[in-house]
CSV table of C-alpha atoms in Angstrom, one decimal:
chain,number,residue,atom,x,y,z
A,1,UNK,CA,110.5,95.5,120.3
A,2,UNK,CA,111.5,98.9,118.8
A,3,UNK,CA,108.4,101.0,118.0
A,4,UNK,CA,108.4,104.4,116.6
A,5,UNK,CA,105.9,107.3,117.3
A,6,UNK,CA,105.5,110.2,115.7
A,7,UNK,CA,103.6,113.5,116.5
A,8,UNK,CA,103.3,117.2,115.9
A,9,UNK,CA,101.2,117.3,112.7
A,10,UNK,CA,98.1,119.7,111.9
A,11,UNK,CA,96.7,121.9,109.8
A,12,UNK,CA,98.7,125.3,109.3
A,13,UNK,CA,98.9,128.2,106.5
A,14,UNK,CA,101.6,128.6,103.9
A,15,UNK,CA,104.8,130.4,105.5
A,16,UNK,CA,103.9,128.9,109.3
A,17,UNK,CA,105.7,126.5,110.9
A,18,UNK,CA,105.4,123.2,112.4
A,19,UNK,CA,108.0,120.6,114.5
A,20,UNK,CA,107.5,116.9,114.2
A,21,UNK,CA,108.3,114.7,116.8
A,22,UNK,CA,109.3,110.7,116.9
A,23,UNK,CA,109.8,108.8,119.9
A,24,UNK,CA,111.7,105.2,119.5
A,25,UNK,CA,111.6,102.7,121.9
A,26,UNK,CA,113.2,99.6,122.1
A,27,UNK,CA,116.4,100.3,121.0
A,28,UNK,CA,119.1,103.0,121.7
A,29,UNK,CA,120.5,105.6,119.1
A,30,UNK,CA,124.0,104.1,118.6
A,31,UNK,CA,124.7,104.5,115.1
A,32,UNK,CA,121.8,104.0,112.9
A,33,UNK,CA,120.2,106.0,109.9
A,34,UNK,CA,116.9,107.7,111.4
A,35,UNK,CA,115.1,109.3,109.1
A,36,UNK,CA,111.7,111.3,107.9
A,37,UNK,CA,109.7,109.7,104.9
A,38,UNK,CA,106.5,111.4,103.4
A,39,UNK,CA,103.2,110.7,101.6
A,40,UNK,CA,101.4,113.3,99.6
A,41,UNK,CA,97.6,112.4,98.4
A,42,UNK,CA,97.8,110.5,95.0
A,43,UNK,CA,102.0,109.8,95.2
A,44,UNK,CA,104.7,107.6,96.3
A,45,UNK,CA,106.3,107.6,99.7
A,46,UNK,CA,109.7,110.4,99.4
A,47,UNK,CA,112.5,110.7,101.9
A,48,UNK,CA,112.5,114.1,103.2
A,49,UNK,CA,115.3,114.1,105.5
A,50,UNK,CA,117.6,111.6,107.4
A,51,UNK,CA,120.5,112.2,110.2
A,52,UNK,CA,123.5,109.5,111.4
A,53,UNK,CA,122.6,109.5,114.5
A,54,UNK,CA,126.9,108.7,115.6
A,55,UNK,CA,128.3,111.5,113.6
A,56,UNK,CA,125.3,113.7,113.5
A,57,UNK,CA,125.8,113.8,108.9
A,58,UNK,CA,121.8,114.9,107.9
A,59,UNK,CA,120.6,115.3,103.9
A,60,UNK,CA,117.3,116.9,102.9
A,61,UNK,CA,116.1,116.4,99.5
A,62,UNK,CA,115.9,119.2,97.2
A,63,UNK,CA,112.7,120.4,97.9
A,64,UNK,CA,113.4,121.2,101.8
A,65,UNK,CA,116.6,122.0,101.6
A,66,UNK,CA,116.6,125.6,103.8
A,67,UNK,CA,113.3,125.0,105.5
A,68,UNK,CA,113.2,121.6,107.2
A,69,UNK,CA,115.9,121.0,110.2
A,70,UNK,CA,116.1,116.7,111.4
A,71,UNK,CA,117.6,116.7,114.7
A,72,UNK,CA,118.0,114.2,117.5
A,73,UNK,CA,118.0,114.0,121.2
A,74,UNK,CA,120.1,110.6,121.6
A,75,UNK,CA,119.1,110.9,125.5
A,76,UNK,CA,116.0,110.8,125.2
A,77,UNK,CA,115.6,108.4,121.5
A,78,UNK,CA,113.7,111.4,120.5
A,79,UNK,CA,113.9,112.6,116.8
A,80,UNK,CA,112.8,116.0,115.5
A,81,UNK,CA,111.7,117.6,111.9
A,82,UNK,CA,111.7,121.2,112.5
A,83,UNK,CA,109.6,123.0,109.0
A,84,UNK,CA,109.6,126.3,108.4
A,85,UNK,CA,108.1,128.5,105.5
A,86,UNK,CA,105.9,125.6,104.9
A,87,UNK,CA,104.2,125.4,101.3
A,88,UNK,CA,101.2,123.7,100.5
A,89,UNK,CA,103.1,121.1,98.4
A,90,UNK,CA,104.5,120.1,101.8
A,91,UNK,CA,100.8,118.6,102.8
A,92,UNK,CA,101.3,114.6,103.2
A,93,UNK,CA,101.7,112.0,106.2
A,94,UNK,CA,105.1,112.1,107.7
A,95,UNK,CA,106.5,109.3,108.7
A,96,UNK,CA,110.1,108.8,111.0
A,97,UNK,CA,111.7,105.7,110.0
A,98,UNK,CA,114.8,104.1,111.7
A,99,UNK,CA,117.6,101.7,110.6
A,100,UNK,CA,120.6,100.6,112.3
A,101,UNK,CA,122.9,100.8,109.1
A,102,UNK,CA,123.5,104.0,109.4
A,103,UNK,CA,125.0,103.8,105.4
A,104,UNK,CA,121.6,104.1,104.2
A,105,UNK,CA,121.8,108.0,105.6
A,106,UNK,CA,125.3,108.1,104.2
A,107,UNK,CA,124.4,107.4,100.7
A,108,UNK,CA,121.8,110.0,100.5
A,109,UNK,CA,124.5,112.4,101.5
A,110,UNK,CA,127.2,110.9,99.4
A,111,UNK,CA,124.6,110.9,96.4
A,112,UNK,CA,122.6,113.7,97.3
A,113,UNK,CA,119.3,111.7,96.6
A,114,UNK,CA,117.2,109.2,98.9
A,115,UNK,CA,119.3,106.1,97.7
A,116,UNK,CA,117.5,104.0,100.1
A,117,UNK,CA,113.7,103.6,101.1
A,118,UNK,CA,113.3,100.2,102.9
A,119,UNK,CA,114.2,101.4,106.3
A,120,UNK,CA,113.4,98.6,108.8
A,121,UNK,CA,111.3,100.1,111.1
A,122,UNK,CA,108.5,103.0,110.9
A,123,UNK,CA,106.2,104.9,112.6
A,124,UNK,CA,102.5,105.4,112.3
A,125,UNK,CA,102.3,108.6,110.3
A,126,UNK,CA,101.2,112.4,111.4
A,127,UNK,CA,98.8,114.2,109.1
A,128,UNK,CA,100.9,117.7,108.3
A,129,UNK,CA,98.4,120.1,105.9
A,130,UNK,CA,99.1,123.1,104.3
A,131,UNK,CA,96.5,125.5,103.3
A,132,UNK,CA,97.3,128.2,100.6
């Protein structure tokens, strides 16, 4: 059963940082799209950032470009969202999402834009707010 669990969120100030964390179980990273969603109060899920977990190919949406960094640890199935110079339109639940068509990462690089939302599997979602 793959299960995804994600961690690291809390309540910082503008221009801090925080690192999210998602551990997958129940499958191994071969070549699938993993990648972080997010959910601000009052708006739509938004991809933030995804990574090809066989090639390593990562696109951040506009807003994050420069500040967030998605990395993996294929070793350990362990997926990482590194934010820096965080703003306090960054405040929303995170979410790491994981799909083993790893095209769904490569058309948001190809298009530069989240082409692709219904990832198959999620996590539970880690609270990351942003005071001014």
């Amino acid at each position: 059963e793959v299960q995804l669990q994600a961690s690291g969120g809390g309540l910082v100030q503008a221009g801090e940082s925080l690192t999210l964390s998602c551990q997958a179980s129940g499958f191994t990273f071969d070549d699938d799209a993993i990648a972080w969603f997010r959910r601000a109060p009052g708006k739509g899920r938004e991809g933030v950032s995804c990574i090809s977990s066989d090639d390593g190919t990562t696109f951040y949406t506009n807003s994050v470009k420069g500040r967030f960094t998605i990395s993996t640890d294929n070793a350990r199935n362990m997926v990482y969202l590194k934010m820096n110079n965080l703003k306090p339109e960054d405040t929303a639940v995170y979410y790491c999402a994981v799909d083993f068509d790893r095209r769904k990462c490569l058309a948001a690089y190809y298009q530069n834009r989240f082409v692709y939302n219904d990832y198959a599997y999620w996590g539970q979602g880690t609270q990351v707010t942003v005071s001014s």
